[in-house]
């Protein structure tokens, strides 16, 4: 069945350092991989996504890399700020078009 | 340009009652997805609908749960005879197209079953 493993489950970094979150997925047919940020009590918000025709995508301090052969993708946040503290979810789109989510990474940026 | 809207934001029900959750997608979006999130967990897919049609309900429990997306009006997720285990946050999302398209989430409905 469909599965995605997300690591680490918790991550603490000093302000200004980088944070990396990794996901490994099962559905080799998937072509769409979004990352969502969820603050406490709020809705998930898309921060970046990547489609399988590219291997890397960057948006200011956020970047995502995709390795389809190895079936894993990673989120990189550079120059972290306290407002980056939240839970981050990776996901992939299944053949049925819904999203299959990872278990989340709780990122804490220490000022 | 209003985003995805959900109501109510909070809903308290006693065991055995019915819960009715509503979702209005973003303007122009005809694809709606419902997800459930238990405390401290990720989001789990429940059902995917397009106007007047259920496309995929593989994540929805077979009993007590139903969903619809009528031609006019919001999408409705209905839970009959609620039990304590139904307590969760229910999020809906909408997208313009289906394939490789961003899904935008609503603020969620937090259901508490007493």
Short mmCIF file of C-alpha atoms in Angstrom, two decimals:
data_model
loop_
_atom_site.label_atom_id
_atom_site.label_comp_id
_atom_site.label_asym_id
_atom_site.label_seq_id
_atom_site.Cartn_x
_atom_site.Cartn_y
_atom_site.Cartn_z
CA UNK A 1 0.00 0.00 0.00
CA UNK A 2 0.91 3.66 -0.08
CA UNK A 3 3.37 4.86 2.48
CA UNK A 4 5.67 7.78 3.17
CA UNK A 5 8.31 7.93 5.87
CA UNK A 6 9.26 11.34 7.19
CA UNK A 7 12.33 12.09 9.32
CA UNK A 8 13.08 13.47 11.81
CA UNK A 9 9.88 13.70 13.83
CA UNK A 10 11.28 16.63 15.84
CA UNK A 11 14.06 19.06 14.97
CA UNK A 12 15.52 21.93 16.97
CA UNK A 13 17.92 24.39 15.39
CA UNK A 14 19.49 27.67 16.39
CA UNK A 15 18.20 30.75 14.63
CA UNK A 16 20.20 31.27 11.44
CA UNK A 17 21.09 27.60 11.01
CA UNK A 18 19.67 25.33 8.31
CA UNK A 19 16.99 22.67 8.72
CA UNK A 20 16.58 19.58 6.55
CA UNK A 21 13.58 17.23 6.53
CA UNK A 22 13.56 14.04 4.48
CA UNK A 23 10.78 11.86 3.10
CA UNK A 24 10.78 8.49 1.35
CA UNK A 25 7.68 7.43 -0.54
CA UNK A 26 6.30 4.21 -1.95
CA UNK A 27 4.31 5.15 -5.08
CA UNK A 28 6.77 5.19 -7.96
CA UNK A 29 4.06 6.57 -10.26
CA UNK A 30 3.68 9.77 -8.25
CA UNK A 31 4.67 12.98 -10.00
CA UNK A 32 3.68 15.68 -7.53
CA UNK A 33 5.26 16.35 -4.12
CA UNK A 34 4.07 19.27 -1.99
CA UNK A 35 5.30 20.43 1.40
CA UNK A 36 2.90 21.99 3.90
CA UNK A 37 3.54 24.04 7.02
CA UNK A 38 1.02 23.88 9.84
CA UNK A 39 1.10 26.18 12.85
CA UNK A 40 -0.73 25.18 16.00
CA UNK A 41 -4.48 25.25 15.49
CA UNK A 42 -4.17 26.50 11.91
CA UNK A 43 -4.70 25.10 8.46
CA UNK A 44 -1.91 23.40 6.48
CA UNK A 45 -0.36 25.93 4.11
CA UNK A 46 1.60 25.02 1.00
CA UNK A 47 5.14 26.34 1.18
CA UNK A 48 6.68 24.71 -1.87
CA UNK A 49 5.99 21.86 -4.27
CA UNK A 50 7.90 19.99 -6.93
CA UNK A 51 6.86 18.02 -9.95
CA UNK A 52 8.84 15.11 -11.29
CA UNK A 53 10.14 16.92 -14.33
CA UNK A 54 12.61 18.82 -12.13
CA UNK A 55 15.09 17.67 -9.50
CA UNK A 56 15.30 20.83 -7.42
CA UNK A 57 13.24 23.93 -6.83
CA UNK A 58 14.05 26.97 -4.73
CA UNK A 59 11.98 29.83 -3.35
CA UNK A 60 14.02 32.30 -1.29
CA UNK A 61 15.07 30.44 1.89
CA UNK A 62 13.19 27.26 1.02
CA UNK A 63 14.29 24.55 -1.38
CA UNK A 64 13.09 21.07 -2.24
CA UNK A 65 15.10 18.31 -3.92
CA UNK A 66 13.64 15.21 -5.54
CA UNK A 67 15.29 11.91 -6.39
CA UNK A 68 12.75 9.78 -8.24
CA UNK A 69 15.09 6.84 -8.65
CA UNK A 70 15.58 6.57 -4.91
CA UNK A 71 11.98 7.72 -4.23
CA UNK A 72 12.89 10.39 -1.76
CA UNK A 73 12.56 14.14 -1.51
CA UNK A 74 13.82 16.68 1.00
CA UNK A 75 12.94 20.13 2.31
CA UNK A 76 15.75 22.56 3.06
CA UNK A 77 15.22 25.77 5.02
CA UNK A 78 18.20 28.10 5.27
CA UNK A 79 18.77 31.01 7.67
CA UNK A 80 15.97 29.80 9.91
CA UNK A 81 13.92 32.31 11.86
CA UNK A 82 11.69 31.83 14.93
CA UNK A 83 8.59 32.21 12.73
CA UNK A 84 9.66 29.06 10.86
CA UNK A 85 8.73 27.08 13.98
CA UNK A 86 5.79 24.83 13.04
CA UNK A 87 4.99 21.28 11.96
CA UNK A 88 6.01 20.46 8.40
CA UNK A 89 4.36 17.72 6.36
CA UNK A 90 5.61 16.17 3.16
CA UNK A 91 3.07 14.58 0.83
CA UNK A 92 2.80 12.89 -2.52
CA UNK A 93 -0.13 12.71 -4.88
CA UNK A 94 -1.52 9.24 -5.41
CA UNK A 95 -2.88 7.88 -8.67
CA UNK A 96 -6.34 8.70 -7.37
CA UNK A 97 -5.32 12.39 -7.04
CA UNK A 98 -5.57 12.67 -3.29
CA UNK A 99 -2.55 13.54 -1.14
CA UNK A 100 -0.82 11.01 1.09
CA UNK A 101 0.86 12.80 3.99
CA UNK A 102 3.89 12.05 6.10
CA UNK A 103 3.66 12.00 9.87
CA UNK A 104 5.11 15.47 10.26
CA UNK A 105 8.25 17.12 11.63
CA UNK A 106 7.97 19.54 14.51
CA UNK A 107 10.58 22.24 13.86
CA UNK A 108 11.62 24.54 16.69
CA UNK A 109 13.89 27.47 15.91
CA UNK A 110 15.63 28.70 19.04
CA UNK A 111 16.25 32.47 19.10
CA UNK B 1 -10.58 36.24 -3.65
CA UNK B 2 -11.85 34.25 -0.70
CA UNK B 3 -10.03 31.08 0.15
CA UNK B 4 -11.54 27.75 1.12
CA UNK B 5 -14.18 28.27 3.78
CA UNK B 6 -15.40 25.81 6.34
CA UNK B 7 -18.08 26.00 8.98
CA UNK B 8 -18.59 25.58 11.74
CA UNK B 9 -15.05 26.07 13.03
CA UNK B 10 -15.85 24.20 16.23
CA UNK B 11 -18.60 21.65 16.77
CA UNK B 12 -19.51 19.84 19.97
CA UNK B 13 -21.76 16.79 19.78
CA UNK B 14 -22.86 14.15 22.22
CA UNK B 15 -22.45 10.50 21.36
CA UNK B 16 -25.17 9.35 18.99
CA UNK B 17 -25.87 12.77 17.49
CA UNK B 18 -25.19 13.80 13.92
CA UNK B 19 -22.40 16.13 12.80
CA UNK B 20 -22.65 18.09 9.58
CA UNK B 21 -19.55 19.85 8.29
CA UNK B 22 -19.61 22.28 5.39
CA UNK B 23 -16.93 23.32 2.92
CA UNK B 24 -17.05 26.00 0.25
CA UNK B 25 -14.15 25.64 -2.20
CA UNK B 26 -12.20 28.51 -3.67
CA UNK B 27 -13.97 30.30 -6.49
CA UNK B 28 -13.65 28.34 -9.71
CA UNK B 29 -12.49 25.14 -8.01
CA UNK B 30 -14.56 22.06 -8.72
CA UNK B 31 -12.39 19.46 -6.96
CA UNK B 32 -12.91 19.00 -3.21
CA UNK B 33 -11.06 16.71 -0.82
CA UNK B 34 -11.78 15.92 2.82
CA UNK B 35 -9.02 14.98 5.27
CA UNK B 36 -9.11 14.06 8.94
CA UNK B 37 -6.39 14.94 11.44
CA UNK B 38 -6.20 13.36 14.86
CA UNK B 39 -4.27 15.25 17.57
CA UNK B 40 -0.51 15.16 17.03
CA UNK B 41 -0.91 13.21 13.78
CA UNK B 42 -0.79 13.83 10.06
CA UNK B 43 -3.69 14.30 7.70
CA UNK B 44 -5.50 11.23 6.40
CA UNK B 45 -7.46 11.32 3.15
CA UNK B 46 -11.15 10.54 3.41
CA UNK B 47 -13.00 11.39 0.20
CA UNK B 48 -12.55 13.21 -3.10
CA UNK B 49 -15.53 14.80 -4.87
CA UNK B 50 -16.16 16.71 -8.00
CA UNK B 51 -19.42 18.57 -8.56
CA UNK B 52 -22.27 16.09 -7.94
CA UNK B 53 -19.91 13.11 -8.05
CA UNK B 54 -17.92 11.11 -5.53
CA UNK B 55 -14.67 10.24 -7.28
CA UNK B 56 -12.87 8.35 -4.52
CA UNK B 57 -14.16 7.48 -1.06
CA UNK B 58 -11.56 4.86 -0.22
CA UNK B 59 -10.47 6.69 2.94
CA UNK B 60 -13.90 7.11 4.41
CA UNK B 61 -15.36 4.61 6.91
CA UNK B 62 -18.08 2.53 5.31
CA UNK B 63 -20.62 3.20 8.03
CA UNK B 64 -21.93 6.45 9.50
CA UNK B 65 -19.90 8.71 7.15
CA UNK B 66 -21.16 10.23 3.93
CA UNK B 67 -20.19 13.14 1.71
CA UNK B 68 -21.77 15.13 -1.06
CA UNK B 69 -20.94 18.06 -3.29
CA UNK B 70 -24.19 19.27 -4.88
CA UNK B 71 -24.48 21.34 -8.01
CA UNK B 72 -25.32 24.37 -5.88
CA UNK B 73 -23.95 25.00 -2.43
CA UNK B 74 -21.09 23.72 -0.32
CA UNK B 75 -19.72 20.23 0.05
CA UNK B 76 -21.07 18.45 3.12
CA UNK B 77 -19.38 15.80 5.24
CA UNK B 78 -21.95 14.07 7.40
CA UNK B 79 -21.22 11.86 10.36
CA UNK B 80 -24.15 10.00 11.83
CA UNK B 81 -24.33 8.59 15.38
CA UNK B 82 -20.98 10.12 16.35
CA UNK B 83 -18.66 8.30 18.75
CA UNK B 84 -15.77 9.66 20.81
CA UNK B 85 -13.27 8.34 18.28
CA UNK B 86 -14.70 10.74 15.70
CA UNK B 87 -13.23 13.67 17.65
CA UNK B 88 -10.68 15.24 15.30
CA UNK B 89 -10.02 18.19 13.04
CA UNK B 90 -11.65 17.81 9.63
CA UNK B 91 -10.07 19.78 6.82
CA UNK B 92 -11.31 20.22 3.33
CA UNK B 93 -9.16 21.28 0.42
CA UNK B 94 -9.95 22.35 -3.11
CA UNK B 95 -8.07 22.48 -6.39
CA UNK B 96 -8.62 23.89 -9.84
CA UNK B 97 -7.64 20.71 -11.63
CA UNK B 98 -6.94 17.21 -10.34
CA UNK B 99 -3.51 16.19 -11.57
CA UNK B 100 -0.40 17.81 -10.06
CA UNK B 101 -2.40 20.77 -8.88
CA UNK B 102 -2.07 22.63 -5.60
CA UNK B 103 -4.66 21.75 -2.99
CA UNK B 104 -5.65 24.73 -0.82
CA UNK B 105 -6.89 23.95 2.65
CA UNK B 106 -9.69 25.48 4.64
CA UNK B 107 -9.35 26.41 8.34
CA UNK B 108 -10.86 23.11 9.46
CA UNK B 109 -13.73 22.07 11.69
CA UNK B 110 -12.74 20.81 15.13
CA UNK B 111 -15.24 18.20 16.20
CA UNK B 112 -15.47 17.22 19.84
CA UNK B 113 -17.68 14.32 20.81
CA UNK B 114 -18.63 14.20 24.47
#
